[in-house]
Coordinates of C-alpha atoms in Angstrom, one line a residue:
X1 CA 0.0 0.0 0.0
X2 CA 2.7 2.4 0.9
X3 CA 6.5 2.7 0.6
X4 CA 8.3 5.3 2.8
X5 CA 10.5 7.2 2.1
X6 CA 8.8 7.6 -1.3
X7 CA 12.1 7.8 -3.3
X8 CA 13.2 4.3 -2.2
X9 CA 13.3 2.3 -5.4
X10 CA 12.3 -1.3 -5.4
X11 CA 11.8 -3.4 -8.5
X12 CA 8.4 -5.0 -9.1
X13 CA 10.0 -8.4 -8.3
X14 CA 11.2 -7.2 -5.0
X15 CA 7.8 -5.7 -4.1
X16 CA 6.0 -8.9 -4.9
X17 CA 8.6 -10.9 -2.8
X18 CA 8.4 -8.5 0.1
X19 CA 4.5 -8.7 0.1
X20 CA 4.6 -12.6 0.2
X21 CA 7.3 -12.6 2.9
X22 CA 5.4 -10.2 5.1
X23 CA 2.5 -12.6 5.9
X24 CA 2.4 -16.0 7.6
X25 CA 2.0 -18.4 4.5
X26 CA 0.1 -21.2 6.3
X27 CA -2.9 -20.9 8.3
X28 CA -2.0 -19.5 11.8
X29 CA -5.0 -19.6 14.2
X30 CA -3.1 -17.1 16.4
X31 CA -4.5 -13.6 16.7
X32 CA -2.7 -10.6 17.7
X33 CA 0.7 -9.2 16.9
X34 CA 3.8 -11.3 15.7
X35 CA 7.2 -10.3 14.6
X36 CA 9.6 -12.2 12.4
X37 CA 12.4 -11.5 9.8
X38 CA 13.3 -12.4 6.3
X39 CA 16.3 -12.1 3.8
X40 CA 15.7 -11.3 0.2
X41 CA 18.0 -11.5 -2.8
X42 CA 18.2 -8.2 -4.5
X43 CA 17.0 -8.2 -8.2
X44 CA 17.9 -6.0 -10.9
X45 CA 21.4 -4.9 -10.7
X46 CA 23.4 -2.9 -8.3
X47 CA 21.9 0.3 -6.9
X48 CA 23.9 3.0 -5.3
X49 CA 23.0 3.2 -1.7
X50 CA 23.0 6.7 -0.2
X51 CA 25.7 5.5 2.1
X52 CA 28.9 6.3 0.4
X53 CA 30.9 5.2 3.5
X54 CA 29.9 1.6 3.0
X55 CA 33.6 0.8 2.8
X56 CA 34.5 2.4 6.0
X57 CA 31.7 0.8 7.9
X58 CA 32.3 -2.6 6.5
X59 CA 36.1 -2.4 7.3
X60 CA 35.4 -1.7 11.0
X61 CA 32.3 -3.8 11.6
X62 CA 32.5 -7.5 12.7
X63 CA 32.3 -9.6 9.5
X64 CA 28.8 -11.0 10.4
X65 CA 27.4 -7.4 10.8
X66 CA 28.7 -6.0 7.5
X67 CA 26.2 -4.3 5.2
X68 CA 25.1 -6.7 2.6
X69 CA 25.4 -5.5 -1.1
X70 CA 23.2 -8.2 -2.7
X71 CA 20.5 -8.8 -0.1
X72 CA 18.0 -7.0 1.8
X73 CA 16.7 -7.8 5.4
X74 CA 13.1 -7.5 6.0
X75 CA 11.8 -7.0 9.6
X76 CA 8.1 -7.6 10.0
X77 CA 5.4 -6.6 12.5
X78 CA 2.2 -8.5 11.5
X79 CA -1.2 -7.7 13.1
X80 CA -4.2 -10.1 12.8
X81 CA -7.4 -9.1 14.8
X82 CA -11.1 -9.9 14.3
X83 CA -12.8 -7.0 12.5
X84 CA -16.4 -7.4 11.3
X85 CA -16.1 -4.5 8.9
X86 CA -13.6 -6.3 6.8
X87 CA -14.6 -8.7 4.0
X88 CA -12.7 -11.6 5.5
X89 CA -13.8 -10.8 9.1
X90 CA -10.2 -9.9 10.1
X91 CA -7.8 -7.0 10.0
X92 CA -4.5 -8.3 8.7
X93 CA -1.6 -5.9 8.0
X94 CA 2.1 -5.9 8.1
X95 CA 4.6 -3.0 8.7
X96 CA 8.0 -4.0 7.2
X97 CA 11.3 -2.3 7.8
X98 CA 13.8 -3.0 5.0
X99 CA 17.5 -2.6 5.5
X100 CA 20.9 -3.9 4.5
X101 CA 21.9 -4.2 8.1
X102 CA 21.5 -7.4 10.1
X103 CA 20.4 -5.5 13.3
X104 CA 17.5 -7.8 14.1
X105 CA 17.1 -6.5 17.8
X106 CA 17.4 -2.9 17.1
X107 CA 15.0 -3.0 14.1
X108 CA 12.5 -5.3 15.9
X109 CA 12.5 -3.0 18.9
X110 CA 11.9 0.0 16.7
X111 CA 8.9 -1.8 15.1
X112 CA 7.4 -2.5 18.5
X113 CA 7.4 1.3 19.1
X114 CA 6.3 2.3 15.6
X115 CA 3.8 -0.4 14.4
X116 CA 1.0 -0.1 17.0
X117 CA 1.0 3.7 16.4
X118 CA 1.0 3.2 12.6
X119 CA -1.9 0.8 12.6
X120 CA -3.8 3.5 14.5
X121 CA -2.7 6.8 12.8
X122 CA -1.4 5.5 9.5
X123 CA 0.7 7.6 7.2
X124 CA 1.3 10.7 9.3
X125 CA 2.9 8.6 11.9
X126 CA 5.4 7.1 9.3
X127 CA 6.3 10.6 8.1
X128 CA 7.0 11.9 11.6
X129 CA 9.1 8.7 12.4
X130 CA 11.1 9.0 9.1
X131 CA 11.9 12.5 9.9
X132 CA 13.3 11.5 13.2
X133 CA 15.3 8.5 11.8
X134 CA 16.8 10.9 9.2
X135 CA 18.5 12.7 12.0
X136 CA 20.0 9.6 13.5
X137 CA 23.9 9.4 13.3
X138 CA 25.3 6.7 11.0
X139 CA 26.2 3.5 12.7
X140 CA 29.9 3.7 13.6
X141 CA 31.4 0.6 14.9
X142 CA 32.6 0.9 18.6
X143 CA 30.2 3.8 19.3
X144 CA 27.2 4.0 21.5
X145 CA 24.3 5.8 19.8
X146 CA 21.3 7.5 21.2
X147 CA 18.4 7.3 18.8
X148 CA 15.3 9.3 19.5
X149 CA 12.1 8.1 18.1
X150 CA 8.5 8.8 19.2
X151 CA 9.4 10.4 22.6
X152 CA 11.7 7.4 23.4
X153 CA 15.5 7.3 23.2
X154 CA 16.9 3.9 22.1
X155 CA 20.4 3.5 23.3
X156 CA 22.6 0.9 21.6
X157 CA 26.3 0.1 21.0
X158 CA 27.5 -0.7 17.4
X159 CA 29.9 -3.7 17.7
X160 CA 33.3 -3.4 16.2
X161 CA 35.8 -5.7 14.7
X162 CA 38.4 -5.0 17.5
X163 CA 35.9 -6.0 20.3
X164 CA 37.3 -9.1 22.1
X165 CA 35.0 -12.0 21.1
X166 CA 32.9 -13.1 23.9
X167 CA 33.3 -10.0 26.0
X168 CA 29.9 -8.9 27.1
X169 CA 28.8 -5.4 25.8
X170 CA 30.5 -2.5 27.6
X171 CA 28.1 -1.5 30.4
X172 CA 29.5 2.0 30.8
X173 CA 26.7 3.7 28.8
X174 CA 27.0 7.5 29.0
X175 CA 23.8 8.3 30.7
X176 CA 24.2 12.0 30.1
X177 CA 21.1 12.5 32.3
X178 CA 18.9 11.5 29.5
X179 CA 15.3 12.1 30.3
X180 CA 13.2 10.1 29.8
X181 CA 15.6 7.3 30.7
X182 CA 16.7 5.6 27.5
X183 CA 15.6 2.2 26.4
X184 CA 19.0 0.4 26.5
X185 CA 19.3 -2.5 24.1
X186 CA 22.0 -5.0 25.3
X187 CA 22.9 -5.8 21.6
X188 CA 21.9 -4.7 18.2
X189 CA 21.7 -8.2 16.9
X190 CA 22.2 -11.0 19.4
X191 CA 19.2 -13.2 19.9
X192 CA 18.2 -15.1 23.1
X193 CA 20.1 -18.2 21.9
X194 CA 18.8 -20.3 24.9
X195 CA 15.2 -19.7 24.0
X196 CA 15.8 -20.3 20.3
X197 CA 17.7 -23.5 20.8
X198 CA 15.5 -24.8 23.5
X199 CA 14.2 -28.0 21.8
X200 CA 17.6 -28.9 20.4
X201 CA 20.1 -28.1 23.3
X202 CA 21.3 -31.7 23.4
X203 CA 22.1 -31.5 19.7
X204 CA 24.0 -28.2 19.7
X205 CA 27.3 -30.0 18.7
X206 CA 25.7 -31.6 15.7
X207 CA 24.0 -28.4 14.6
X208 CA 27.4 -26.4 15.0
X209 CA 29.1 -29.0 12.8
X210 CA 26.4 -28.8 10.2
X211 CA 26.7 -25.0 10.1
X212 CA 30.6 -25.1 10.1
X213 CA 30.4 -27.4 7.0
X214 CA 27.8 -25.3 5.2
X215 CA 25.4 -28.2 4.9
X216 CA 21.9 -27.7 3.3
X217 CA 19.4 -27.5 6.2
X218 CA 15.6 -27.0 6.2
X219 CA 14.0 -25.7 9.4
X220 CA 10.3 -26.5 9.5
X221 CA 8.4 -24.4 12.0
X222 CA 4.9 -23.8 13.1
X223 CA 5.3 -20.0 12.5
X224 CA 7.6 -17.4 10.7
X225 CA 8.6 -16.2 14.1
X226 CA 10.0 -19.6 15.2
X227 CA 11.4 -20.2 11.7
X228 CA 13.3 -16.9 11.4
X229 CA 14.6 -17.0 14.9
X230 CA 16.0 -20.6 14.7
X231 CA 17.7 -19.8 11.3
X232 CA 19.2 -16.6 12.6
X233 CA 20.4 -18.5 15.8
X234 CA 22.0 -21.1 13.6
X235 CA 23.8 -18.7 11.4
X236 CA 25.2 -16.9 14.5
X237 CA 26.5 -20.0 16.2
X238 CA 29.9 -19.9 14.3
X239 CA 30.9 -16.4 15.5
X240 CA 33.6 -15.0 15.2
X241 CA 34.0 -17.2 12.1
X242 CA 31.8 -15.9 9.3
X243 CA 29.0 -18.1 8.0
X244 CA 29.5 -17.6 4.2
X245 CA 26.6 -19.5 2.8
X246 CA 23.1 -18.3 1.9
X247 CA 20.4 -18.3 4.4
X248 CA 16.6 -17.5 4.4
X249 CA 15.1 -17.0 7.9
X250 CA 11.6 -17.4 6.3
X251 CA 10.8 -18.7 2.9
X252 CA 7.4 -19.2 1.1
X253 CA 6.2 -21.2 -1.9
X254 CA 5.9 -17.9 -3.8
X255 CA 9.6 -17.2 -3.7
X256 CA 11.4 -16.7 -7.0
X257 CA 14.0 -19.2 -5.8
X258 CA 11.4 -21.9 -5.1
X259 CA 12.1 -23.9 -8.2
X260 CA 15.9 -23.6 -7.7
X261 CA 15.7 -25.1 -4.1
X262 CA 13.1 -27.8 -4.8
X263 CA 14.5 -29.2 -7.9
X264 CA 15.7 -32.8 -7.8
X265 CA 18.0 -32.8 -10.7
X266 CA 20.9 -31.3 -8.7
X267 CA 22.1 -31.4 -5.1
X268 CA 20.5 -28.9 -2.7
X269 CA 22.4 -25.6 -2.5
X270 CA 24.5 -24.7 0.7
X271 CA 21.8 -22.8 2.5
X272 CA 19.8 -22.8 5.7
X273 CA 16.1 -22.2 4.8
X274 CA 13.2 -21.6 7.3
X275 CA 9.8 -22.7 6.2
X276 CA 6.3 -23.0 7.8
X277 CA 4.0 -24.3 4.9
X278 CA 3.5 -28.1 5.4
X279 CA 3.7 -28.3 1.6
X280 CA 7.5 -28.1 1.9
X281 CA 7.7 -31.4 3.7
X282 CA 6.9 -33.0 0.3
X283 CA 9.0 -30.7 -1.9
X284 CA 12.1 -30.6 0.3
X285 CA 12.3 -34.2 1.6
X286 CA 15.3 -34.9 -0.6
X287 CA 17.3 -32.4 1.4
X288 CA 20.0 -34.1 3.7
X289 CA 19.1 -32.4 7.0
X290 CA 15.6 -31.4 8.1
X291 CA 15.0 -29.8 11.5
X292 CA 11.3 -29.9 12.6
X293 CA 10.4 -27.8 15.6
X294 CA 7.2 -27.1 17.4
X295 CA 6.1 -23.9 19.2
X296 CA 8.7 -22.5 21.6
X297 CA 7.3 -22.3 25.1
X298 CA 9.5 -21.1 27.9
X299 CA 8.7 -23.3 30.8
X300 CA 10.4 -23.9 34.2
X301 CA 12.1 -27.2 33.2
X302 CA 14.2 -28.5 30.2
X303 CA 11.8 -28.5 27.2
X304 CA 11.2 -31.7 25.4
X305 CA 14.4 -32.4 23.4
X306 CA 13.9 -33.5 19.8
X307 CA 15.2 -36.8 18.6
X308 CA 17.5 -37.6 15.6
X309 CA 15.7 -39.7 13.1
X310 CA 16.2 -41.3 9.9
X311 CA 15.1 -39.3 6.8
X312 CA 12.9 -42.1 5.7
X313 CA 10.8 -41.4 8.8
X314 CA 9.7 -38.0 7.6
X315 CA 6.0 -38.3 7.3
X316 CA 4.3 -35.9 5.0
X317 CA 1.1 -35.5 7.0
X318 CA 2.0 -35.4 10.6
X319 CA 5.6 -34.7 11.0
X320 CA 6.8 -35.1 14.6
X321 CA 9.5 -32.7 15.8
X322 CA 13.0 -34.0 15.3
X323 CA 16.3 -33.7 13.4
X324 CA 15.8 -36.0 10.3
X325 CA 19.3 -36.8 9.0
X326 CA 21.8 -39.5 8.5
X327 CA 24.7 -37.3 9.5
X328 CA 27.2 -38.8 12.0
X329 CA 29.0 -36.1 14.1
X330 CA 32.8 -36.0 13.9
X331 CA 33.0 -34.9 17.6
X332 CA 31.6 -36.5 20.7
X333 CA 28.8 -34.7 22.5
X334 CA 29.7 -32.2 25.4
X335 CA 27.8 -33.5 28.5
X336 CA 29.1 -30.6 30.6
X337 CA 27.3 -28.0 28.7
X338 CA 23.9 -29.8 29.1
X339 CA 24.5 -30.2 32.9
X340 CA 25.4 -26.6 33.4
X341 CA 22.2 -25.5 31.4
X342 CA 20.1 -28.0 33.5
X343 CA 21.5 -26.6 36.7
X344 CA 20.6 -23.1 35.4
X345 CA 17.0 -24.2 34.8
X346 CA 16.7 -25.7 38.3
X347 CA 18.1 -22.5 39.8
X348 CA 15.8 -20.4 37.7
X349 CA 18.6 -18.5 36.1
X350 CA 17.5 -15.7 33.8
X351 CA 17.4 -16.7 30.1
X352 CA 20.1 -14.2 29.2
X353 CA 22.5 -15.9 31.6
X354 CA 21.9 -19.3 30.0
X355 CA 22.3 -17.6 26.7
X356 CA 25.7 -16.3 27.6
X357 CA 26.7 -19.8 28.8
X358 CA 25.7 -21.2 25.4
X359 CA 27.3 -18.5 23.4
X360 CA 30.5 -18.9 25.3
X361 CA 30.5 -22.6 24.7
X362 CA 30.0 -22.1 21.0
X363 CA 32.7 -19.5 20.8
X364 CA 35.3 -21.7 22.6
X365 CA 34.4 -24.5 20.2
X366 CA 34.8 -22.3 17.1
X367 CA 38.0 -20.8 18.5
X368 CA 39.5 -24.3 19.2
X369 CA 38.8 -25.1 15.5
X370 CA 40.0 -22.0 14.0
X371 CA 43.2 -21.2 16.0
X372 CA 45.3 -23.9 14.4
X373 CA 44.2 -22.6 11.0
X374 CA 45.2 -19.0 12.0
X375 CA 48.6 -20.2 13.2
X376 CA 49.2 -22.1 10.1
X377 CA 48.2 -19.3 7.7
X378 CA 50.3 -16.8 9.7
X379 CA 53.4 -19.1 9.0
X380 CA 52.8 -18.6 5.2
X381 CA 53.7 -14.8 5.5
X382 CA 57.1 -14.0 4.2
X383 CA 59.7 -13.0 6.8
X384 CA 60.0 -9.4 7.4
X385 CA 63.8 -9.3 6.4
X386 CA 62.8 -10.7 3.0
X387 CA 60.9 -7.4 2.2
X388 CA 63.4 -5.0 0.6
X389 CA 62.6 -1.6 -0.8
X390 CA 63.6 -1.9 -4.4
X391 CA 62.0 -5.4 -5.2
X392 CA 58.4 -6.3 -5.3
X393 CA 57.4 -7.8 -2.0
X394 CA 57.7 -11.6 -1.9
X395 CA 54.5 -13.8 -2.3
X396 CA 52.4 -15.4 0.4
X397 CA 53.2 -19.1 0.3
X398 CA 50.3 -21.3 -0.8
X399 CA 48.0 -23.1 1.7
X400 CA 48.8 -26.7 1.6
X401 CA 46.1 -28.8 3.3
X402 CA 48.5 -31.7 4.1
X403 CA 51.1 -29.4 5.6
X404 CA 48.3 -28.0 7.8
X405 CA 47.3 -31.4 8.9
X406 CA 50.8 -32.2 10.0
X407 CA 50.8 -29.2 12.4
X408 CA 47.8 -30.6 14.2
X409 CA 49.8 -33.3 16.0
X410 CA 51.5 -30.8 18.3
X411 CA 49.3 -27.7 18.0
X412 CA 45.8 -29.0 17.3
X413 CA 42.5 -28.2 18.8
X414 CA 43.0 -30.8 21.5
X415 CA 45.2 -28.2 23.3
X416 CA 42.2 -25.9 23.9
X417 CA 39.2 -28.1 23.7
X418 CA 38.2 -31.0 25.9
X419 CA 36.1 -32.6 23.1
X420 CA 37.3 -35.9 21.7
X421 CA 36.5 -37.1 18.2
X422 CA 37.7 -37.1 14.6
X423 CA 39.0 -33.5 14.3
X424 CA 41.0 -34.4 11.2
X425 CA 37.9 -35.7 9.4
X426 CA 36.1 -32.4 10.4
X427 CA 38.9 -30.3 9.0
X428 CA 39.0 -32.3 5.7
X429 CA 35.2 -31.8 5.2
X430 CA 35.6 -28.1 6.2
X431 CA 38.1 -27.5 3.4
X432 CA 35.4 -28.4 0.9
X433 CA 32.9 -25.8 2.4
X434 CA 32.2 -22.3 1.4
X435 CA 33.0 -21.2 4.9
X436 CA 36.7 -22.3 4.5
X437 CA 36.8 -20.5 1.1
X438 CA 35.4 -17.3 2.7
X439 CA 37.8 -17.4 5.6
X440 CA 40.8 -18.1 3.5
X441 CA 40.0 -15.3 1.0
X442 CA 39.5 -12.8 3.8
X443 CA 42.8 -13.8 5.5
X444 CA 44.7 -13.8 2.2
X445 CA 43.5 -10.2 1.4
X446 CA 44.4 -8.9 4.8
X447 CA 47.9 -10.6 4.5
X448 CA 48.4 -9.1 1.1
X449 CA 47.5 -5.6 2.4
X450 CA 49.8 -6.1 5.3
X451 CA 52.7 -7.0 3.0
X452 CA 52.0 -4.0 0.9
X453 CA 52.1 -1.8 4.0
X454 CA 55.4 -3.3 5.1
X455 CA 56.8 -2.7 1.7
X456 CA 55.8 1.0 1.9
X457 CA 57.5 1.3 5.4
X458 CA 60.7 -0.4 4.0
X459 CA 60.8 2.2 1.2
X460 CA 60.4 5.0 3.8
X461 CA 63.4 3.7 5.7
X462 CA 65.6 3.3 2.6
X463 CA 68.3 5.7 1.5
X464 CA 66.9 6.8 -1.8
X465 CA 69.7 9.2 -2.8
X466 CA 72.3 6.4 -2.5
X467 CA 70.1 4.2 -4.6
X468 CA 69.8 6.8 -7.4
X469 CA 73.5 7.4 -7.8
X470 CA 74.2 4.7 -10.4
X471 CA 70.6 4.5 -12.0
X472 CA 69.6 5.7 -15.5
X473 CA 66.9 8.2 -16.1
X474 CA 64.6 5.3 -17.3
X475 CA 65.0 3.3 -14.1
X476 CA 64.4 6.5 -12.0
X477 CA 61.2 7.5 -13.9
X478 CA 60.1 3.8 -13.6
X479 CA 60.5 4.1 -9.8
X480 CA 58.4 7.4 -9.7
X481 CA 55.6 5.7 -11.6
X482 CA 55.7 2.6 -9.3
X483 CA 55.8 4.6 -6.1
X484 CA 52.9 6.7 -7.3
X485 CA 50.9 3.8 -8.1
X486 CA 51.6 2.3 -4.6
X487 CA 50.5 5.5 -3.1
X488 CA 47.2 5.6 -4.8
X489 CA 46.6 1.9 -4.0
X490 CA 47.4 2.5 -0.3
X491 CA 44.9 5.3 -0.2
X492 CA 42.1 3.5 -2.2
X493 CA 42.4 0.2 -0.3
X494 CA 42.8 1.9 3.1
X495 CA 46.0 -0.1 3.8
X496 CA 47.0 -0.4 7.5
X497 CA 49.8 2.3 6.9
X498 CA 50.6 5.3 9.2
X499 CA 49.6 8.5 7.5
X500 CA 53.3 9.9 8.1
X501 CA 54.6 6.9 6.1
X502 CA 52.3 7.9 3.1
X503 CA 53.4 11.6 3.4
X504 CA 57.1 10.6 3.4
X505 CA 56.7 8.5 0.3
X506 CA 55.0 11.5 -1.3
X507 CA 58.0 13.7 -0.3
X508 CA 60.3 11.1 -1.7
X509 CA 58.6 11.2 -5.1
X510 CA 58.9 15.0 -5.2
X511 CA 62.6 14.7 -4.2
X512 CA 63.3 12.1 -6.9
X513 CA 61.5 14.3 -9.6
X514 CA 63.4 17.3 -8.5
X515 CA 66.7 15.6 -9.3
X516 CA 65.7 14.9 -12.9
X517 CA 66.2 17.2 -16.0
X518 CA 63.4 19.9 -16.3
X519 CA 61.6 18.4 -19.4
X520 CA 61.2 15.2 -17.5
X521 CA 60.0 17.0 -14.4
X522 CA 57.2 18.7 -16.5
X523 CA 56.1 15.4 -18.0
X524 CA 56.0 13.7 -14.7
X525 CA 54.2 16.5 -12.9
X526 CA 51.5 16.3 -15.6
X527 CA 51.5 12.6 -15.6

C-alpha cells in the first residue's frame, strides 16, 4: 500500500517478494501481533545506496554485521485481529522495515514502538518517524548511539571488529542524564540463543558441525517467528567465524528461488532455509538435514528435546519434531554444557545468563577449531627481512592442506578443547565448504595488504639518494611511476599504513622528480 520514504526504489519483483514474505504463509490460528524477519535476494542490478561510506563501515564492523550488497533484510510486524467491517472478518496488516543491516534486535524493537501507532494513525505517523530517523547518526562501529524516536531514546552500541570475542557489551553507557531514561538494548543483533535453541540443546554439537560445514538445512517451524529465529540463531553460532553460505530465515512457496531449491536434478544448495508451509515437507524431503520444531514455550524445566531420526521417517502429514538426518558427528557430545544449562534451569537462572553460557561454549568450540588454522596461515607470510625496498614484496606461500594437517599433532584443537573425536575428518570436510573458502580469501586479502604496507615502510626507511647514484633516467622514472601507483593503491584500499609513512613516500617522489632534468619533471608533474 505504501513505501516510505517515497524515493526508495524497489523493483516490481522485489515488491512482490516482500509482500509474500510479510505474511504467514500457512494458516495460523493465532490472533494478535507477531514479529519475524526475512532475507531477500536483490533483483535488478546494483543500486547505489545513499551510504557512500559503506567501505568504511564494512572495514570496521564485525564480518557478520557488514552491510550486505546483494541482499535486503526485512523486519516484519504483523497484526491480525477480528474485525467485522472487513470482508474476511479480520484486520490483517504488516509493517515492514527493509535494511541492508542485520540488526535484528534494534529494528524489531523499533517496530514495537512504531507499528502499533502506525496501525492507529497511518501515514502521518510514518512521516514523523522517518523525519526522526533521518536525524540519526550513521552506525559507527565501537560507538554507543542515542536514537530518539516517538518520545523514546533507544540506546545501543554498534559492535566493532576489534571487540574481544565473547566479552559482554560494555556497560558504561554514557547516561548524560537523558530524560526520559533511555531504552537500553544490550545488543543490536544477538538473539536469546537459549530460547531459540530450547528444543535442540542436546544436539547443539551436531548443529554447530552442520553449520561449520555449510550443509543444506531445512528448518520446518509452526510460524515465521520460530522459523526466522531458529535460522538466525543457527547462522550466528559460528561467531567469530563468518557463515559464508546463503540463508533464508523465512521462505514461502511464492519465492522466486522456489524452483531452484526444490529441484531434484541437482544437489540442494549450501543454504539454511526456514519454512512454515507443510507443503515443503513433500518438496524438500530430498534435502539431507531437516530440523522440525514445534512452538517455543519457555517453561520452568528442560523443554522436550527432539530426537535424531532417519530421513525415511519423515511423514508428509503429521511430522513429529526431530532432526531428520543420517549425519554422523565428527566430535563427541559435550555433556558438561547440558549439565550446566540444566542446573541453570533448576536454579531459575534468567534466560540471558543461560544464553551467555551457550554463546561462550559455541565461541570456545569455534576458536579451538579456527586457532590452528590461524597459526598455520600466519606461518605462510614471508619473513620481514625478505621485504626489501627496491624489489616487489615476496609472495604469500600457498596453503597446503596436508602441511596444515601435520601441524595438528603438536598444535591441534585438543590443546584448547576437551572434546574428543575425529578433528582431522572435520577439517577435511571443512576444506570443501564455502566457509573455508570465505575465511581463506578474507585472511589472504588482509595478509596481502599487510605485505604492501610493510613494503611501503621499507621504502620509507631506505636511502633513496644512494640508490639513485648509479641509476639511469629510465630506471628512476620507472620508480616514480611505481611509487605513485603504490601510494594511490594504499589510499584507495585503506591499507594499514601510518599517515606519516604515506606523506614521506609522497615527499620522496617529489625529491626524486626534483633531481631529474626539467623536461622530464614537467612530463612527470602532468602525468
